[in-house]
Coordinates of C-alpha atoms and ligand atoms in Angstrom, one line a residue:
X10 CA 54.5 47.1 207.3
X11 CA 56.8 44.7 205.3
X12 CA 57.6 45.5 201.8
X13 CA 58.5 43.7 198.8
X14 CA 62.3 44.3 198.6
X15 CA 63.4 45.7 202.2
X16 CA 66.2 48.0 201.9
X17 CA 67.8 48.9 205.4
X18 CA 66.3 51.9 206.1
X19 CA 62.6 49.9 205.5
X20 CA 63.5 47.7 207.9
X21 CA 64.9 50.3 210.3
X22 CA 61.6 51.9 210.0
X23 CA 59.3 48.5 210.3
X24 CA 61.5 47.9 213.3
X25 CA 60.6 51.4 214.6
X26 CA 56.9 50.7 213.5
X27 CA 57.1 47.5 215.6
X28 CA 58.0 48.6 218.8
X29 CA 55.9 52.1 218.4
X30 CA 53.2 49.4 218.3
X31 CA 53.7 47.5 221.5
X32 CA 53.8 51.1 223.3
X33 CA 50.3 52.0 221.6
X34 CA 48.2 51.4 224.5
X35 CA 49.6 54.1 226.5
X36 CA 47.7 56.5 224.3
X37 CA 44.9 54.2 224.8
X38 CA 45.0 54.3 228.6
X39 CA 45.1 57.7 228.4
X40 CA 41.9 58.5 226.9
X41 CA 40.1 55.9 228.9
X42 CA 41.6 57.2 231.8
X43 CA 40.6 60.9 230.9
X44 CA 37.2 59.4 230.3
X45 CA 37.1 57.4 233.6
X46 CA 37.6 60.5 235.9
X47 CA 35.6 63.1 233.5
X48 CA 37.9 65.2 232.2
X49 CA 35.7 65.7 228.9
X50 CA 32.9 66.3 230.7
X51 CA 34.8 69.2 233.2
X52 CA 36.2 71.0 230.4
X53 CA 33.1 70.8 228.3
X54 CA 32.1 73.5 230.5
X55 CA 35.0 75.8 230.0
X56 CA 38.7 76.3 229.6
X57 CA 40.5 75.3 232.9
X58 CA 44.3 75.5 234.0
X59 CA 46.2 72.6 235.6
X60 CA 45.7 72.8 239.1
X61 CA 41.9 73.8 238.5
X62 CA 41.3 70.7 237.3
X63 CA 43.6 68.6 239.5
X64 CA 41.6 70.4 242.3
X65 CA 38.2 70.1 240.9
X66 CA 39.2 66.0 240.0
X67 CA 41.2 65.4 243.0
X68 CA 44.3 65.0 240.7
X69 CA 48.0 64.4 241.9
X70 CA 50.5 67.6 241.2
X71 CA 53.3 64.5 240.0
X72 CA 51.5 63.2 236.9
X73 CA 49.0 65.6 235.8
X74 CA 50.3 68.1 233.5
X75 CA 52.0 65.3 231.7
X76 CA 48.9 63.6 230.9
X77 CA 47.0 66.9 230.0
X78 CA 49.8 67.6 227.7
X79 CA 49.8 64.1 226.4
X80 CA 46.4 64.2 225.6
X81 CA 46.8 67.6 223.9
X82 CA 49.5 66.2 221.7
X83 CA 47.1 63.1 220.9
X84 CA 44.8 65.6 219.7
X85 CA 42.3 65.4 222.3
X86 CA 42.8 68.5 224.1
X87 CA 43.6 72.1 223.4
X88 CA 46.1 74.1 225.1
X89 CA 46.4 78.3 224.9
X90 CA 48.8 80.0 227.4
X91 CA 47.6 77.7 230.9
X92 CA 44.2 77.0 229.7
X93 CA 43.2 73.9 228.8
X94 CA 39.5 73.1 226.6
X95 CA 38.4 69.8 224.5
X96 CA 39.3 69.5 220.9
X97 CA 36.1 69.9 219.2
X98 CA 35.5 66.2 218.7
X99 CA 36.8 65.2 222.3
X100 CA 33.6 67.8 223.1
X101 CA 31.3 66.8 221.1
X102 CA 31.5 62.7 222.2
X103 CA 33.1 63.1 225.3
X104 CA 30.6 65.1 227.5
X105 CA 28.4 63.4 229.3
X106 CA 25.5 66.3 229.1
X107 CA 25.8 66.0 225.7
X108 CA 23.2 63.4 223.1
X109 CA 26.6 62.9 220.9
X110 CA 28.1 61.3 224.5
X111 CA 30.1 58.4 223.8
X112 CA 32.1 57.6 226.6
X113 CA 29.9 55.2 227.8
X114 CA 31.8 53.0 225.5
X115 CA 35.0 54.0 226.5
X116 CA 33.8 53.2 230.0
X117 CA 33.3 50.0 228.9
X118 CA 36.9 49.8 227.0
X119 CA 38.6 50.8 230.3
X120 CA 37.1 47.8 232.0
X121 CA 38.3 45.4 229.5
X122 CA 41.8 47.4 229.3
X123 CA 42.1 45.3 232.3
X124 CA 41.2 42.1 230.7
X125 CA 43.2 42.7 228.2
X126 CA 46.3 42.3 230.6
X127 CA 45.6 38.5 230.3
X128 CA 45.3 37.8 226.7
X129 CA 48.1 35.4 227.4
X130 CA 46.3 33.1 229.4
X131 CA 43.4 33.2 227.5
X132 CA 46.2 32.0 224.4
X133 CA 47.3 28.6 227.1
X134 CA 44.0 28.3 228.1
X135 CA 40.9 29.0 225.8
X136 CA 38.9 30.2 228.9
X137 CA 37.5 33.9 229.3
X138 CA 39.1 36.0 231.6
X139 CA 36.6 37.6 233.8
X140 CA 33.8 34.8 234.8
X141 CA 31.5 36.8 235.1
X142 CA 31.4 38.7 232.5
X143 CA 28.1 38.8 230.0
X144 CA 26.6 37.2 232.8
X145 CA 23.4 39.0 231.8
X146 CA 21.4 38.7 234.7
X147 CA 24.3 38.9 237.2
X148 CA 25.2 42.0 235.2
X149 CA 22.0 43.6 235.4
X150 CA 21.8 43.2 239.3
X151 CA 20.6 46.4 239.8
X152 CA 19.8 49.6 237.6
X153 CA 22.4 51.7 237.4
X154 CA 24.6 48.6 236.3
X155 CA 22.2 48.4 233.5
X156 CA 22.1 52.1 232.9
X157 CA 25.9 51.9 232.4
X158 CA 25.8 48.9 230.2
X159 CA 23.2 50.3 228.4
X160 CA 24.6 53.5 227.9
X161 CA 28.0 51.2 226.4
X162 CA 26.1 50.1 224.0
X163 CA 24.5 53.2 222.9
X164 CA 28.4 54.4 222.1
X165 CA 28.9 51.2 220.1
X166 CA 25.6 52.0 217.8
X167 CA 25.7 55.2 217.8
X168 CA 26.9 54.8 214.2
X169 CA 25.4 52.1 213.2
X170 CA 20.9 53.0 214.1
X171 CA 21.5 55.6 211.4
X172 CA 23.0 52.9 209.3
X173 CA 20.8 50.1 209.4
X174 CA 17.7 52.8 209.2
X175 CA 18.2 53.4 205.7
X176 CA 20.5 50.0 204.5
X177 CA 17.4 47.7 204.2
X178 CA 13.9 48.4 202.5
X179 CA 12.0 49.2 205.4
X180 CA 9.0 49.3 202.7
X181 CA 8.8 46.5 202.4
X182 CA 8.1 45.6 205.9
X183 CA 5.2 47.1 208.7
X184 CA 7.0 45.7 211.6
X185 CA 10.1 45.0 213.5
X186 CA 11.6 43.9 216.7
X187 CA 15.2 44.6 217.7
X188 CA 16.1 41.5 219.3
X189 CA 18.5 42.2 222.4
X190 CA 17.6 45.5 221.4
X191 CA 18.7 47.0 225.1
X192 CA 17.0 50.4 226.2
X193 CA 15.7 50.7 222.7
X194 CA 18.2 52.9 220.4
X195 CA 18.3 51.2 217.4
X196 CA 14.7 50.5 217.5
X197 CA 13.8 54.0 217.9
X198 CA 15.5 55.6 215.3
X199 CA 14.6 52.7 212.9
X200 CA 11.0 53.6 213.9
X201 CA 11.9 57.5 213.7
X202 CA 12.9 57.2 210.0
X203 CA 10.1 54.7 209.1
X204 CA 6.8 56.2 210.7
X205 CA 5.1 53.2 209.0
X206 CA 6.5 51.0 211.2
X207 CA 5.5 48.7 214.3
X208 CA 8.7 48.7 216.2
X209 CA 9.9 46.6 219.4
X210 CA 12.4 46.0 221.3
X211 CA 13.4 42.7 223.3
X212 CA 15.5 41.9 225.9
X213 CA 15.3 40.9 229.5
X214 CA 12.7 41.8 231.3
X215 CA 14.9 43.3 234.2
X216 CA 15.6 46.0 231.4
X217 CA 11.7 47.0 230.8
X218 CA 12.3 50.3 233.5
X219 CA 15.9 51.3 231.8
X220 CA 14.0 51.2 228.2
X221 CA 10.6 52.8 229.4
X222 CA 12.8 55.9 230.4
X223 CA 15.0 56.0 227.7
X224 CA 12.1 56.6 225.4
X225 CA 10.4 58.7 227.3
X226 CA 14.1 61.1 227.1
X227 CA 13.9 60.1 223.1
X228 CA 10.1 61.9 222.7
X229 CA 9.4 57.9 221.4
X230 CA 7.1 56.3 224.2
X231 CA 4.2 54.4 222.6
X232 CA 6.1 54.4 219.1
X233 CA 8.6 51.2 220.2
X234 CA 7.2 48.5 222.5
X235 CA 8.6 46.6 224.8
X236 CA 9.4 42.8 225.2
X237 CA 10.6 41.4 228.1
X238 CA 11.2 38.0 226.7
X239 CA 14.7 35.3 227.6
X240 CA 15.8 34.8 224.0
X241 CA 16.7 31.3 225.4
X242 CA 14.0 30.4 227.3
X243 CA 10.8 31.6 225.0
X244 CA 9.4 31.9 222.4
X245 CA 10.4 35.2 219.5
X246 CA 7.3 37.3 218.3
X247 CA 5.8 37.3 214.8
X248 CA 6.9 40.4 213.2
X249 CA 7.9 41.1 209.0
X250 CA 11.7 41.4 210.4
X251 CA 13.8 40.9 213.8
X252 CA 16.9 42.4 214.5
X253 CA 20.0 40.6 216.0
X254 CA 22.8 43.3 216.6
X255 CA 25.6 42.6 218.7
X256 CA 24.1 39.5 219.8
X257 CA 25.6 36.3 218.3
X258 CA 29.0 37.6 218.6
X259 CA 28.0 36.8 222.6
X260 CA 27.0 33.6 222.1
X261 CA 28.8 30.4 220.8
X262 CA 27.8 28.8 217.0
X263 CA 25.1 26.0 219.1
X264 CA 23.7 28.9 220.6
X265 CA 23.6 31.5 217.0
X266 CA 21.9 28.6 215.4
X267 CA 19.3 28.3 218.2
X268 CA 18.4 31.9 218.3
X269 CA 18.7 31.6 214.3
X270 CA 16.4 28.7 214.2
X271 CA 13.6 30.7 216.9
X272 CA 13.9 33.7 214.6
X273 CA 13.0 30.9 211.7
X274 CA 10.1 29.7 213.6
X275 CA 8.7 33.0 214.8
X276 CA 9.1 34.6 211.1
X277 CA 6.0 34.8 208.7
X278 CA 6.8 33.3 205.1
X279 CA 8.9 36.3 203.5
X280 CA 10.0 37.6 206.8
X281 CA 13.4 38.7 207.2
X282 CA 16.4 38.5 209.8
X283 CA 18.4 41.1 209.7
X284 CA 22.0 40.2 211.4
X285 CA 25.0 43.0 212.1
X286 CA 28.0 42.8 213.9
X287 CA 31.8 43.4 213.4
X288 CA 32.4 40.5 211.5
X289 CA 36.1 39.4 210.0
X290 CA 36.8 39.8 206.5
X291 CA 36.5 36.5 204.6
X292 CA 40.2 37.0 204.0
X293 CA 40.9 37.2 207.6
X294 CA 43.0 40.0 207.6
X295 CA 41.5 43.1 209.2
X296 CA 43.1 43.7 212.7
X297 CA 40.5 45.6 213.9
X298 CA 37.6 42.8 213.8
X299 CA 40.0 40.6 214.5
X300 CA 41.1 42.1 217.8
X301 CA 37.7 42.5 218.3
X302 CA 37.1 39.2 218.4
X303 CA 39.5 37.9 220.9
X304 CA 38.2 40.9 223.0
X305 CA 34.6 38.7 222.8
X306 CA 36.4 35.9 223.9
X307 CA 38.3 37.4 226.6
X308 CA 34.9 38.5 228.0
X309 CA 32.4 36.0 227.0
X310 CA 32.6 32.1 227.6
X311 CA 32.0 31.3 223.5
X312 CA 31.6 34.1 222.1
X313 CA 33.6 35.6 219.3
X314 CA 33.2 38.0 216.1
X315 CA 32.8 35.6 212.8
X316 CA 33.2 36.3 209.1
X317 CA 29.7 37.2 206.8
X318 CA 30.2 33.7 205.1
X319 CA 29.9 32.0 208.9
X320 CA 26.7 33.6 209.6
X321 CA 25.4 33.2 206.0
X322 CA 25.9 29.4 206.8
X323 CA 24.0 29.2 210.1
X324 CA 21.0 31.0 208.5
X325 CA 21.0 28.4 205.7
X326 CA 20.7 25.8 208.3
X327 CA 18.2 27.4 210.3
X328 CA 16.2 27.1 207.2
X329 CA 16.7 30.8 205.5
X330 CA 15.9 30.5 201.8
X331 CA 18.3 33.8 200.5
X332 CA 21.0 35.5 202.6
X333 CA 23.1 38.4 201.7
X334 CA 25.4 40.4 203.0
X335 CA 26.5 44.1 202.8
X336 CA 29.3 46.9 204.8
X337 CA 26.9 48.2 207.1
X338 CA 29.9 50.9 208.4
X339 CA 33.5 50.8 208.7
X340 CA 33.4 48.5 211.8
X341 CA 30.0 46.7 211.3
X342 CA 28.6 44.2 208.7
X343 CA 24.6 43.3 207.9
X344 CA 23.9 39.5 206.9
X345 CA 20.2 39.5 205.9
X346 CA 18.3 35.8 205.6
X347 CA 15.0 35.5 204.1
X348 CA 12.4 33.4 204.8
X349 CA 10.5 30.8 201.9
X350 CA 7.5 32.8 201.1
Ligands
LIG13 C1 25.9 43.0 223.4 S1 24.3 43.6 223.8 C2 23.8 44.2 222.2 C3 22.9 45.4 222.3 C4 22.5 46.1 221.0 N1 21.6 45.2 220.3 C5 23.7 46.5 220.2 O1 23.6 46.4 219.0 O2 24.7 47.0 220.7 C6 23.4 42.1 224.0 C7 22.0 42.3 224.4 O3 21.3 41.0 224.5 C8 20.5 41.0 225.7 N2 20.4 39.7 226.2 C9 21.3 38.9 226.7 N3 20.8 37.7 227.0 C10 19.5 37.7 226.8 C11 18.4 36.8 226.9 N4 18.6 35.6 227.3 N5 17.2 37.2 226.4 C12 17.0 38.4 226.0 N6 18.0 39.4 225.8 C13 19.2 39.0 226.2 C14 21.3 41.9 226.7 O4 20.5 42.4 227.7 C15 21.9 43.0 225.8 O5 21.0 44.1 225.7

């Protein structure tokens, strides 16, 4: 925003830049709110007017066309004569009937949208703001509250299983296990790409039922197994590589290097950990991991995002001979640690 030498009208506009950004999350709200009710999903079947889709939503007249025609000028709708339909890319990730669905993320946003509201107090206090939060098994206290969590963070790697399946040598390995691998995404279309592979997928065994029919919906039952392991509690399995994505940024640095240390332990000589999440720049200066991290912190009691040279550290002391790191995609990194062979 600043510039070097500031004349007035830079500064006029920074101004203007400045408070445009505290109103940002109106737009935000907007979209998760669209999401929430499912808008998307409504006008993925077909073109609708106003009070079609207050009635079929059970919409107030007061606010409605507003927000339709906010979200058409934010690019997320469409509007011909009274008709409203999705912007093609509002269709394609915003319909729930649809594979490309990613709302389930947004889902997720809209709960911590709350959360968000005390930032402030986290700043005084340190603590999380929702206790109970990543309380995994309180979380999972039935199925559909895994199905919805699950279905989260299928949104957040929906980007990333395509990634990781081709930014490491699979070749060089004959099996895998995604550690808190969920309902089994990644691990499937790791697997998919890689028929060579052995693939699992661990994570509590209250999830077993959510993953079995998850690959039975993917065509991928027998071709990923399941292990219903605490990551805490026992022991990792013996496989070429294991997968921690999205995991230590739950978990405070004692914690990382514990699970770091188990995946040491478990690994054959030359076996490989393979680590991603949205971790800061070493230069600190990347908003969106940034923000991303306080979001972990709002939500979790030590967790937090941390830069590639962090995690490269803790895998040194759990005992990994090489690390590296790479981009894995625009929001996630990959720190790879390799065992002594
Ligand atoms: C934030 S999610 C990450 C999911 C996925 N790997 C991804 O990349 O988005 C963390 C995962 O760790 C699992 N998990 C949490 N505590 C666990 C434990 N003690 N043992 C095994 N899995 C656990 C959760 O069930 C959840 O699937």
């Amino acid at each position: 925003m600043p510039t070097e030498n500031p004349t007035a009208t830079d500064i006029t506009k920074d101004v203007a830049a400045v408070v445009e950004l505290g109103r940002r999350f109106y737009a935000s709200k907007a979209l998760l709110s669209g999401a929430e009710i499912g808008l998307f999903t409504l006008l993925a079947k077909g073109p609708a007017t106003e009070p079609e889709i207050r009635d079929q939503l059970g919409l107030h007249q007061r606010a409605t066309r507003d927000f339709l025609d906010a979200l058409v000028g934010l690019g997320l709708l469409e509007r011909e004569g009274d008709q409203y339909r999705n912007s093609p890319a509002a269709d394609f990730s915003l319909d729930e009937a649809k594979p490309s669905y990613r709302g389930g993320l947004l889902k997720l946003l809209n709960w911590q949208y709350a959360i968000w509201g005390d930032l402030t107090k986290l700043l005084r206090t340190g603590e999380r703001q929702q206790p109970s939060a990543y309380d995994f098994k309180q979380l999972y206290s039935n199925p559909e509250a895994i199905r919805r969590f699950m279905a989260a963070m299928d949104g957040a790697t929906a980007s990333i299983a395509p990634a990781l399946a081709h930014a490491f040598d699979w070749s060089t390995v004959t099996s895998f296990v995604d550690v808190g691998g969920g309902r089994g995404s990644v691990a499937a279309e790791i697997a998919k790409a890689h028929p060579h592979l052995r693939g699992g997928c661990l994570d509590l065994p209250s999830v077993e039922p959510i993953f079995d029919e998850h690959m039975n919906r993917l065509g991928m039952t027998g071709r990923v197994g399941f292990h219903g392991v605490d990551f805490f509690a026992d022991d990792l399995p013996t496989v070429d590589a294991l997968i921690f994505g999205h995991v230590l940024h739950d978990w405070d640095d004692l914690r990382r290097l514990t699970l770091l240390r188990k995946a040491h332990d478990a690994l054959p000589a030359g076996g490989q950990v393979l680590i991603y999440d949205a971790m800061i720049d070493d230069e600190r200066r990347d908003p969106g991991t940034l923000l991303m991290s306080l979001s972990m912190q709002l939500i979790t009691p030590g967790g937090s995002e941390y830069t590639a040279a962090d995690c490269r550290s803790w895998l040194a002391r759990a005992g990994f001979a090489e690390t590296s790191a790479k981009k894995l995609t625009a929001s996630d990194t990959l720190v790879i640690g390799r065992k002594s062979a």
